[in-house]
XYZ file of C-alpha atoms in Angstrom:
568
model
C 32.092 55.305 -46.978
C 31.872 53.381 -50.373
C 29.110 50.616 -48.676
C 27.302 53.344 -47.749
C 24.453 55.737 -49.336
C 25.257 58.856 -48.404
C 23.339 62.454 -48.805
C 25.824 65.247 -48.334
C 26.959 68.530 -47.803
C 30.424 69.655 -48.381
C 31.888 71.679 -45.473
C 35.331 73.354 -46.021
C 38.527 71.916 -46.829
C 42.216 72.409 -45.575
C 44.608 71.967 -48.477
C 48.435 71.062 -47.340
C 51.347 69.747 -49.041
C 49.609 66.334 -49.656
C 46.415 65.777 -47.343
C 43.665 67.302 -47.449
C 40.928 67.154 -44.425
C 37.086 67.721 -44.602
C 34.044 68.508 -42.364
C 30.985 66.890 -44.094
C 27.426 66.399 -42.599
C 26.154 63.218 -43.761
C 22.817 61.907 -43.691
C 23.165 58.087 -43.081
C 20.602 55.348 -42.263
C 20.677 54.519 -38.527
C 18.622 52.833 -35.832
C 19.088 54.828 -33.327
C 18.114 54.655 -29.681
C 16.914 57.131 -27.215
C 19.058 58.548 -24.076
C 17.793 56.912 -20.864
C 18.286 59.886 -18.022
C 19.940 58.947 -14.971
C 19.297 54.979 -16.112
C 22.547 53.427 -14.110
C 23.257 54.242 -10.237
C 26.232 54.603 -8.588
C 27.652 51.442 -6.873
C 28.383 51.193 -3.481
C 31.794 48.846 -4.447
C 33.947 50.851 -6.794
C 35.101 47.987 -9.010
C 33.567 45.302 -11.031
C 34.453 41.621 -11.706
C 34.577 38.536 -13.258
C 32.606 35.645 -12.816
C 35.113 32.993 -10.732
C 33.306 30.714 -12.525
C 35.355 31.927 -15.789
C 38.500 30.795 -14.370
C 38.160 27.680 -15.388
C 40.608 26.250 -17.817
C 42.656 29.450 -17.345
C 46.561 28.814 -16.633
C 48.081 29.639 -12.910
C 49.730 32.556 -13.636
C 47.276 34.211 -16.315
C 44.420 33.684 -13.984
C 46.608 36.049 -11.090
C 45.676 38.945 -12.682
C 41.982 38.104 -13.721
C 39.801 41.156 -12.313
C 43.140 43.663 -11.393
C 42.176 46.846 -11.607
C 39.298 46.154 -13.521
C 36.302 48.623 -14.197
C 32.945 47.525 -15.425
C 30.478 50.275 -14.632
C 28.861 52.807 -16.997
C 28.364 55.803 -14.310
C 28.440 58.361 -14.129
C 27.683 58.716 -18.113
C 23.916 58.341 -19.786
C 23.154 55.159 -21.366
C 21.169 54.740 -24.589
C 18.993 51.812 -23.622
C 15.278 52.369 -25.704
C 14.793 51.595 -29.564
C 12.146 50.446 -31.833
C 14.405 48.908 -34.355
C 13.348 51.297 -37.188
C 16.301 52.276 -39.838
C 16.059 56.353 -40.174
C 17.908 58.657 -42.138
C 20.039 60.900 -39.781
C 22.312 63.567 -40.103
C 26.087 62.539 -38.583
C 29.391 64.484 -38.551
C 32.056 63.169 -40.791
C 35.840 64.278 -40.838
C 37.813 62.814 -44.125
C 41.305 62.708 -44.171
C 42.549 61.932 -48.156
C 46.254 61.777 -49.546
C 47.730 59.904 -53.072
C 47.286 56.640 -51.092
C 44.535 56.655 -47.743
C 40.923 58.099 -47.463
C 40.080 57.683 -44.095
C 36.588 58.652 -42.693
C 35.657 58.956 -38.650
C 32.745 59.847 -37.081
C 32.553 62.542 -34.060
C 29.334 61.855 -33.438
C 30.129 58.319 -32.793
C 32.744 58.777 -29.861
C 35.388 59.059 -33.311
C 34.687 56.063 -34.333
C 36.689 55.200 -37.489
C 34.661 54.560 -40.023
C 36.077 53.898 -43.139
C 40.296 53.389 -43.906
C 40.451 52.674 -47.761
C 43.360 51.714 -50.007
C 43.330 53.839 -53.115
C 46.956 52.389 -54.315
C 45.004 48.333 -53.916
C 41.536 49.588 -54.190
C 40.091 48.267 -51.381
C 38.183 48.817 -47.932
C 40.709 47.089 -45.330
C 37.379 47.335 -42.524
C 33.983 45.598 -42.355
C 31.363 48.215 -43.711
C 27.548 47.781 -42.983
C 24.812 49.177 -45.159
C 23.238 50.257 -42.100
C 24.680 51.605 -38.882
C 23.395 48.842 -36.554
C 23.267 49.299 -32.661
C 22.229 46.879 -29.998
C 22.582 46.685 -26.603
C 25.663 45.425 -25.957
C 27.984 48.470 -24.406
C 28.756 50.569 -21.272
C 26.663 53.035 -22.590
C 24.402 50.486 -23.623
C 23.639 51.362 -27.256
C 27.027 50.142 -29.645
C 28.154 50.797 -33.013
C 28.993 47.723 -34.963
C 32.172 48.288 -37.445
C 34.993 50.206 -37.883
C 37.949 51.160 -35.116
C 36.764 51.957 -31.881
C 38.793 53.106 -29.132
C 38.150 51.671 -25.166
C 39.966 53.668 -22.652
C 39.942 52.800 -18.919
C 36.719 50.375 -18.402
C 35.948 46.833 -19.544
C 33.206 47.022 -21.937
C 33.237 48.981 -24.908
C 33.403 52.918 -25.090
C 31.623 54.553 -22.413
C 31.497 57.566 -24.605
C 30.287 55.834 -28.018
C 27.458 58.100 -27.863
C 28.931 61.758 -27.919
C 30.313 63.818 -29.969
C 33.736 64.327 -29.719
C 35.998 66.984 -30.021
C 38.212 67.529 -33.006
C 40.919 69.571 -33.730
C 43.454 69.900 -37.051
C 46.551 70.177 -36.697
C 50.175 70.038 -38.068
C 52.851 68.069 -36.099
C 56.226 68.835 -35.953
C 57.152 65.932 -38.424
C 55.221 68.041 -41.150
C 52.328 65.823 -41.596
C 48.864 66.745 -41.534
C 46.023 64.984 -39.121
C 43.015 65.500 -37.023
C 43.519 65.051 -33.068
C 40.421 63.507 -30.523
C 39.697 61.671 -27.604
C 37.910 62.347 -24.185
C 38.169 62.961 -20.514
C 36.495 60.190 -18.083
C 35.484 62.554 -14.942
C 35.133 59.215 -12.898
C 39.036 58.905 -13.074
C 40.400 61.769 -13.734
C 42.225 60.767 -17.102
C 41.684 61.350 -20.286
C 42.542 59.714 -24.140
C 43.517 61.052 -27.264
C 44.424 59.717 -30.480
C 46.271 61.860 -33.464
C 45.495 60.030 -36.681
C 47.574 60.973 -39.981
C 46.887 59.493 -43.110
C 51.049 59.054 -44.280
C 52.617 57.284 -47.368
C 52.685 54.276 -46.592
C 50.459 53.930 -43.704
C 47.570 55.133 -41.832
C 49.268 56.212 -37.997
C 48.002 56.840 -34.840
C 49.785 57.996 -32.428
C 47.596 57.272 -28.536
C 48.333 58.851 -25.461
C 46.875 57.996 -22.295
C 47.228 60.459 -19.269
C 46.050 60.498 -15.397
C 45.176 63.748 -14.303
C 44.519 62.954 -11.088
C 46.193 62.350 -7.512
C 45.723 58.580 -7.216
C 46.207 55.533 -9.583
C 44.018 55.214 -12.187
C 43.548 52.360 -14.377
C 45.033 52.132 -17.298
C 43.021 50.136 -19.242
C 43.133 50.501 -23.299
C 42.187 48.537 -26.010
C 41.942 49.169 -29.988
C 38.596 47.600 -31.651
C 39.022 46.636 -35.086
C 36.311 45.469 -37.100
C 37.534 43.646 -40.376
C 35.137 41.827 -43.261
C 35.612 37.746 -43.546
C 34.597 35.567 -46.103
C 35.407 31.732 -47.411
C 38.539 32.854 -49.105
C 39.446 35.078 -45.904
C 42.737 34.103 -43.520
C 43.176 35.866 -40.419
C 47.086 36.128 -38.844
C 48.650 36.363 -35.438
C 51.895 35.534 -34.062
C 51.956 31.570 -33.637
C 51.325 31.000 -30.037
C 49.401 30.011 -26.349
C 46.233 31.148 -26.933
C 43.066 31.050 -24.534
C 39.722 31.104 -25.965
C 35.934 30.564 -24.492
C 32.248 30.494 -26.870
C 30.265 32.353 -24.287
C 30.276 29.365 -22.021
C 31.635 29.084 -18.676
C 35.532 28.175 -18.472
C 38.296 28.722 -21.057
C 40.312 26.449 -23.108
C 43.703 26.695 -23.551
C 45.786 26.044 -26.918
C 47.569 27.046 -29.724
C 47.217 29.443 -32.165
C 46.296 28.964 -34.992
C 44.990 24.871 -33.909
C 42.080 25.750 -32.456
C 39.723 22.661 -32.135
C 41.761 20.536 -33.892
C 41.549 22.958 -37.403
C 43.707 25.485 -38.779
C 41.497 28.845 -37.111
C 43.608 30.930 -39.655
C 41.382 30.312 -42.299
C 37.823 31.713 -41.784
C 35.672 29.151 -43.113
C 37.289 26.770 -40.713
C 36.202 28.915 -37.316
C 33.248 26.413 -36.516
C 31.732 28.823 -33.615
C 31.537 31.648 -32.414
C 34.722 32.585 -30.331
C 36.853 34.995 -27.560
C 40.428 34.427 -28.005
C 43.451 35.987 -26.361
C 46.700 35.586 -27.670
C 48.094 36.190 -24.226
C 51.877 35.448 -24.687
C 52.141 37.161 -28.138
C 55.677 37.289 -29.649
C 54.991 39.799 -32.909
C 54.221 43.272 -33.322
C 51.938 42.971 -36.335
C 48.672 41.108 -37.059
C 46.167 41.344 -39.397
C 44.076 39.236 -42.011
C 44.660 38.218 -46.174
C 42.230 38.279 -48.962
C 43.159 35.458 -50.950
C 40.148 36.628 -53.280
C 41.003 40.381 -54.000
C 44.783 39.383 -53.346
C 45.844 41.565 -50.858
C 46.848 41.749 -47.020
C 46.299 44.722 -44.246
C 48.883 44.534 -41.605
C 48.425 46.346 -38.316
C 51.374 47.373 -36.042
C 52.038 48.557 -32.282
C 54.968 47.727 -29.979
C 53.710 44.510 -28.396
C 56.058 45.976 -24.839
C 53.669 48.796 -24.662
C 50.578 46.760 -26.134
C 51.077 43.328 -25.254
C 47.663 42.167 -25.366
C 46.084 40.380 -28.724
C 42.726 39.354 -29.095
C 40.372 37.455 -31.902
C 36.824 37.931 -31.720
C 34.916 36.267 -34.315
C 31.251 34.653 -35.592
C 32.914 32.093 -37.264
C 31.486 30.831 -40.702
C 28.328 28.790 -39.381
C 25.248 28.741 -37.682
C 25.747 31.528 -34.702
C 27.094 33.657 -37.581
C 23.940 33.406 -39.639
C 22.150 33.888 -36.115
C 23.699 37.184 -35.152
C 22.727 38.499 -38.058
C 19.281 37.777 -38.399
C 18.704 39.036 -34.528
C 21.125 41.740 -34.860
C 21.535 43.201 -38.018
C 20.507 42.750 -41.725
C 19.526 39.500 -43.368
C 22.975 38.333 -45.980
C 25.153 41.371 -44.785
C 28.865 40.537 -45.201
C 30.593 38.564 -42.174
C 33.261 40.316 -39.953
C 35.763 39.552 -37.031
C 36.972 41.972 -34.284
C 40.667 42.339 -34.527
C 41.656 43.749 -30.993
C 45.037 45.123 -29.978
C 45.387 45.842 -26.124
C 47.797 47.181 -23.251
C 47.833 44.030 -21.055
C 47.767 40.174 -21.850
C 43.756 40.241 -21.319
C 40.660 42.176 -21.276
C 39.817 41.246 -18.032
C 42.456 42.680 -15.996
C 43.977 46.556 -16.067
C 47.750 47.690 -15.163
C 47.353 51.350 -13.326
C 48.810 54.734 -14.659
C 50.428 56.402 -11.867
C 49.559 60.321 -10.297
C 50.318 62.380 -13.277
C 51.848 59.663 -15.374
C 51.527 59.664 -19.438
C 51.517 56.959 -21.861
C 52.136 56.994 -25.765
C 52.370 54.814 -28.255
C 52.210 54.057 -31.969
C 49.196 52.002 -34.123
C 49.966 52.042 -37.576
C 47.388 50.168 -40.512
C 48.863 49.180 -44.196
C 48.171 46.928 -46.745
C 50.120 45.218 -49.945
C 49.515 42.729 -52.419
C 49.829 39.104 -51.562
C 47.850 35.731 -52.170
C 48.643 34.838 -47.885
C 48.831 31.061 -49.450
C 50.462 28.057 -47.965
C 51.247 26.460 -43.984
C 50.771 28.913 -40.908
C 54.414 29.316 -39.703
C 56.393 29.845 -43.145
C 53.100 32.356 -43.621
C 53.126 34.310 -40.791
C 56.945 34.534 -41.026
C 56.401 36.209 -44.652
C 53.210 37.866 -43.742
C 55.256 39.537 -41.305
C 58.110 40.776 -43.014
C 55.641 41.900 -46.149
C 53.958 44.180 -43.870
C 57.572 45.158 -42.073
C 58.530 46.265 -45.720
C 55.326 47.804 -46.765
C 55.715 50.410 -43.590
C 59.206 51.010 -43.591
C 59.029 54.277 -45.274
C 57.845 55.753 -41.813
C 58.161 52.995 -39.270
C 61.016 54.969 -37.320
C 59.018 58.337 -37.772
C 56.203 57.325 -36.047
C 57.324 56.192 -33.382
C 59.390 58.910 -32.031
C 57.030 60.907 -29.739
C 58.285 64.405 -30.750
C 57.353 64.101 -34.468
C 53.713 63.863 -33.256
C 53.746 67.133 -31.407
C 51.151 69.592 -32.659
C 53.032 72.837 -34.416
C 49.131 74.589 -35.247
C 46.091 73.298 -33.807
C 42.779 74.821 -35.363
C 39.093 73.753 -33.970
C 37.134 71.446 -36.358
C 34.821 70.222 -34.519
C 33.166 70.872 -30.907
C 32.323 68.150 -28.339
C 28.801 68.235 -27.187
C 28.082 69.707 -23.885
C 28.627 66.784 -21.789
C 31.660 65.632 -23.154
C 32.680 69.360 -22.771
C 32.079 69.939 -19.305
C 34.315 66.909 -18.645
C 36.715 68.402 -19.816
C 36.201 71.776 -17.947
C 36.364 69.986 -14.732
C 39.134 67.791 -15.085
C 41.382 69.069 -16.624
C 40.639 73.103 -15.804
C 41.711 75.954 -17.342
C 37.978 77.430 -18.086
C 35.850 78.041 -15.416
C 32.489 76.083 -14.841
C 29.682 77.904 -14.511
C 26.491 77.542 -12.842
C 24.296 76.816 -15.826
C 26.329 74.362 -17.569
C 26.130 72.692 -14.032
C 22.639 72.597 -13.936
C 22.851 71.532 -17.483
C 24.443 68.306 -16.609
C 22.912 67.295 -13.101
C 19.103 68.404 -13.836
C 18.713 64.846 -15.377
C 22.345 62.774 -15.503
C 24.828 62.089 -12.452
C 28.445 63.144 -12.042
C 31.672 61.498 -10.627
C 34.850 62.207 -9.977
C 37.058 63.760 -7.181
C 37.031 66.781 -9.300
C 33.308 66.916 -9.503
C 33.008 65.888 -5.507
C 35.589 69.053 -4.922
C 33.445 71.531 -7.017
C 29.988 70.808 -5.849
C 31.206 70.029 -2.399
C 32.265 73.727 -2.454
C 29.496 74.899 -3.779
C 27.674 73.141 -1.152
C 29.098 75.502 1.716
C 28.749 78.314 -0.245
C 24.465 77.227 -0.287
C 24.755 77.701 -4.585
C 23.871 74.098 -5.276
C 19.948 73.571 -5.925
C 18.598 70.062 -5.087
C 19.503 68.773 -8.496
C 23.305 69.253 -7.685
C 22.578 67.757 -3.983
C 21.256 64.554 -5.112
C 24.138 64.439 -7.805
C 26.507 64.888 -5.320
C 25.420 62.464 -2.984
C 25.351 60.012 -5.751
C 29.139 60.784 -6.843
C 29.937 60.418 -3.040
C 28.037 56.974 -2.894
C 29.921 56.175 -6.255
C 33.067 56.966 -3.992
C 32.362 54.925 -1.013
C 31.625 57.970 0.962
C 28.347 56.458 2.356
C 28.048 58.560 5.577
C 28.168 62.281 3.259
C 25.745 60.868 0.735
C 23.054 59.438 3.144
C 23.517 63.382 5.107
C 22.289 64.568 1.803
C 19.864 62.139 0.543
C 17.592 62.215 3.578
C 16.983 65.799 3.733
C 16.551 65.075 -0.074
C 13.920 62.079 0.260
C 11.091 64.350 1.700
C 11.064 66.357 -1.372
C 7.906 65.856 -4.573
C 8.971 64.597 -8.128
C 11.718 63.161 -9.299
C 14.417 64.642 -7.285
C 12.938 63.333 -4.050
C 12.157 59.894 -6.185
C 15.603 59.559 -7.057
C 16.748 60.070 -3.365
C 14.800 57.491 -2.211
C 16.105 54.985 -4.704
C 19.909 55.688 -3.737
C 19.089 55.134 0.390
C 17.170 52.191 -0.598
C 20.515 51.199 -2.727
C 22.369 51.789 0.937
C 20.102 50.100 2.894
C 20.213 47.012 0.396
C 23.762 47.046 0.504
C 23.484 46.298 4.071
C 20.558 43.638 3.959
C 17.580 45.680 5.170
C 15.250 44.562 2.497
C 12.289 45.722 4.428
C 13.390 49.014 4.870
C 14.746 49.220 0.951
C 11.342 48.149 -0.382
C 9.814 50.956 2.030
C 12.061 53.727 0.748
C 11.462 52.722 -3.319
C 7.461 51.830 -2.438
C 7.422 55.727 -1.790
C 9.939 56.500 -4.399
C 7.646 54.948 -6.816
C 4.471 56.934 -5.850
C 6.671 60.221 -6.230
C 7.481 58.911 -10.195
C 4.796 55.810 -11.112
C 6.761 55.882 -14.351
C 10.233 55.149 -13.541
C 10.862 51.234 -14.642
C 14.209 51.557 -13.175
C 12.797 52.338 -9.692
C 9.889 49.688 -9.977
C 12.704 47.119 -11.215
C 14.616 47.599 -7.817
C 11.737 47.569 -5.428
C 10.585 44.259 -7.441
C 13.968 43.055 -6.560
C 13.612 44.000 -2.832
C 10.346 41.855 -2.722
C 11.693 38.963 -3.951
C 14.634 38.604 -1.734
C 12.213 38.716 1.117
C 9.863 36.012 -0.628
C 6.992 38.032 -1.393
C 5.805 37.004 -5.006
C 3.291 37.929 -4.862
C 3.199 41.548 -3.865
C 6.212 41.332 -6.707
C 3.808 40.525 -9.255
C 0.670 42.678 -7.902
C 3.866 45.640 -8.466
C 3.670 45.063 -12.025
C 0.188 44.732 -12.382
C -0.158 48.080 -10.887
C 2.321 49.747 -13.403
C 1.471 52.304 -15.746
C 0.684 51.111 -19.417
C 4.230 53.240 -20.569
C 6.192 51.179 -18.287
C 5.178 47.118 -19.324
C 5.840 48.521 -22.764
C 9.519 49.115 -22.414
């Protein structure tokens, strides 16, 4: 990554025809944060939503499908939740992919985050780059990644995986070209992702493919993350159209695009605030953003039938812009906007992928020279043809599903054990065994019919220890199966330590659910003397008090907490 100092060691390359792919370990400054075990508990209501309040300003027939098939929880997966804010030096996994025209770096360690996509005909960096890899708390698995392409599959709110390591695998497809397959399995629906990214002649392609695994509808949630850099001579492009947008207040507005608060928003310096927008009747297949300063233009494309959704996320060029960065990352570090490219009109609502059903499609990334001068429509109209031209080399290639088909398929890089296990269960194949179980549910929680069906035979077979118990009772909880879980969790409650802790907290989560506060703040009063140290456990009790009204006792709670605790 040019921004980037880098110390590293070349691992081994695989030389083809024209691209050439590379395993490097390089040691980058991070902050990092530490993995918080077992930090978010099932729910007792298997979907999230969105604040009614939001619907304000929101058109009839948009709002409809506000909250469908929406998913907004983290579990069963760790969250990274605890940092100091130090920059260290850490060693990541990087995978290169370099022809005559792309070098394009992702991370494995970072869910596959792509890192780095760089123009070597133009000379250029077409994404934001960061001389530090920044996190905050601002994900489903609590710590994110700022820059690059990320990939969401199946829940609102960022990658649920950003923190593992992937696997990776090189292969050749069937069209001849060279590329590096990853993605995941979520156990909680029974699906999985992938992406196949090939670095081609004209374009950088991925090809994304979306399957359920399962028996039931899953959703089918997707979108594509893209950060990009913006500065005064920056102009960002969609399709000319209805566009609703919000600033982090309650209620949306609805205009548009580009005349956004009276101003041209295509032009960077002009975006007065920080702002949400979803181009939610879009009517183009490519969008993107032009350097009038470096004279150039990077077009993204994908088949606005499949992926219908657009989206602008953005600083803008003024005060919260300066803010962000001073809270959240360095002091005069380059400005960005999040470029977003989804399956439905919105974020906040999901279509569902059917028992067994697959979905593919094509995102492809150029760029060309171009000065992106002159008024919005003629623009765009000529923005979009430049970048029509600039990938037509390959435009009906990629987007005929049996040229992506892997001919050889050779390991690069393994997933790390959580990730892996996922797999295992899901989609099956390998059989599980008993210490990679215990592996997993010694500290973390599982979900999923697939995990249900495994432990709950297990279970009659007496193999499970308690660990395994309590994580099936959560994963049954998590699946609305309240009778089965409480079975388990009271024979589990009596027990010492954390196990017995941890059973507590998930009756007290049952018996909250049903508005017996006084029995709740019972069950996590003796939860907390099993494990004085759990915050998570003292922050639900404290809850449980102050529904009833007693503020006191809330605050004597925290008075009483270990040292370890008020510091977090």
């Amino acid at each position: 990554m040019k921004a980037m100092k880098t110390k590293g060691r070349a691992g081994r390359y695989a030389h083809s025809d024209d691209t050439r792919i590379r395993l490097t370990r390089e040691t980058l400054p991070i902050i990092p944060f530490d993995r918080m075990p077992r930090s978010a508990p099932p729910r007792l209501s298997p979907t999230g939503s969105v604040p009614q309040l939001a619907y304000a300003g929101v058109p009839e027939g948009v709002s409809a499908d506000f909250n469908r098939n929406l998913e907004m929880s983290s579990f069963p997966y760790p969250r990274w939740t605890m940092s100091d804010g130090k920059i260290r030096w850490q060693t990541c996994k990087l995978v290169t992919l370099e022809n005559a025209r792309w070098r394009v770096a992702v991370c494995p360690d970072f869910a596959c985050r792509v890192m780095s996509l760089f123009d070597k005909h133009l000379g250029v960096e077409l994404l934001w780059q960061s001389p530090v890899l920044r996190q905050a708390w601002l994900g489903l698995a609590g710590a994110w990644t700022i820059g690059g392409i990320e990939f969401n599959a199946f829940r609102f709110g960022h990658q649920v995986h950003g923190q593992h390591c992937l696997r990776v695998e090189r292969v050749r497809t069937a069209a001849g070209w060279d590329a590096i397959v990853f993605g995941a399995v979520d156990e909680l629906f029974g699906c999985s992702w992938q992406v196949t990214l090939a670095p081609l002649s004209d374009c950088v392609a991925m090809r994304v493919r979306m399957t359920n695994h399962s028996n039931r509808p899953q959703p089918g949630y997707w979108w594509t993350n893209i950060a990009v850099p913006m500065h005064n001579r920056s102009r960002v492009f969609y399709h000319p159209g209805p566009m609703l947008y919000h600033g982090f207040a309650p209620g949306f507005v609805d205009r548009k695009w580009p005349f956004l608060n009276d101003q041209d928003w295509s032009y960077w310096p002009r975006q007065t605030g920080l702002i949400s927008a979803y181009l939610y009747r879009n009517g183009s297949d490519y969008f993107g953003y032009g350097d009038a300063l470096r004279g150039y233009a990077m077009a993204h494309h994908a088949d606005r039938r499949i992926c219908k959704g657009r989206k602008l996320w953005s600083l803008g060029a003024q005060y919260e812009n300066h803010l962000w960065w001073q809270r959240l990352a360095e002091h005069n570090v380059s400005s960005y906007a999040e470029m977003q490219c989804g399956r439905c009109p919105t974020q906040v609502e999901a279509d569902l992928l059917d028992p067994g059903q697959v979905v593919e499609w094509t995102e492809s990334f150029t760029a060309f020279p171009w000065n992106c001068r002159g008024e919005y429509p003629r623009v765009f109209a000529e923005y979009e043809a430049r970048g029509a031209a600039a990938m037509a080399a390959n435009a009906k290639a990629v987007n005929r599903p049996e040229f992506w088909e892997p001919r050889r398929r050779r390991p690069l890089v393994e997933a790390d054990p959580r990730a892996a296990i996922s797999e295992k269960v899901v989609l099956g194949g390998a059989t599980v065994r008993s210490e990679e179980i215990e592996r997993v549910v010694r500290d973390g929680w599982v979900g999923g019919a697939d995990w249900i069906a495994l432990l709950e035979k297990r279970e009659r077979k007496g193999r499970n220890s308690a660990s395994a118990r309590l994580t099936l009772a959560a994963a049954q909880l998590d699946a609305s199966r309240v009778d089965r879980a409480r079975d388990l969790l009271t024979a589990l409650c009596s027990r010492r330590g954390e196990t017995g802790a941890q059973a507590g907290r998930l009756l007290a989560q049952i018996a909250s659910a049903n508005r017996q506060w006084r029995e709740a703040e019972r069950l996590l009063r003796e939860a907390l003397v099993k494990t004085p140290g759990n915050g998570d456990i003292r922050v639900a009790c404290h809850q449980a008090l102050i529904v009833q009204g007693k503020y006191k006792a809330a605050a004597e709670l925290w008075r009483q907490a270990p040292q370890a605790v008020l510091a977090k």
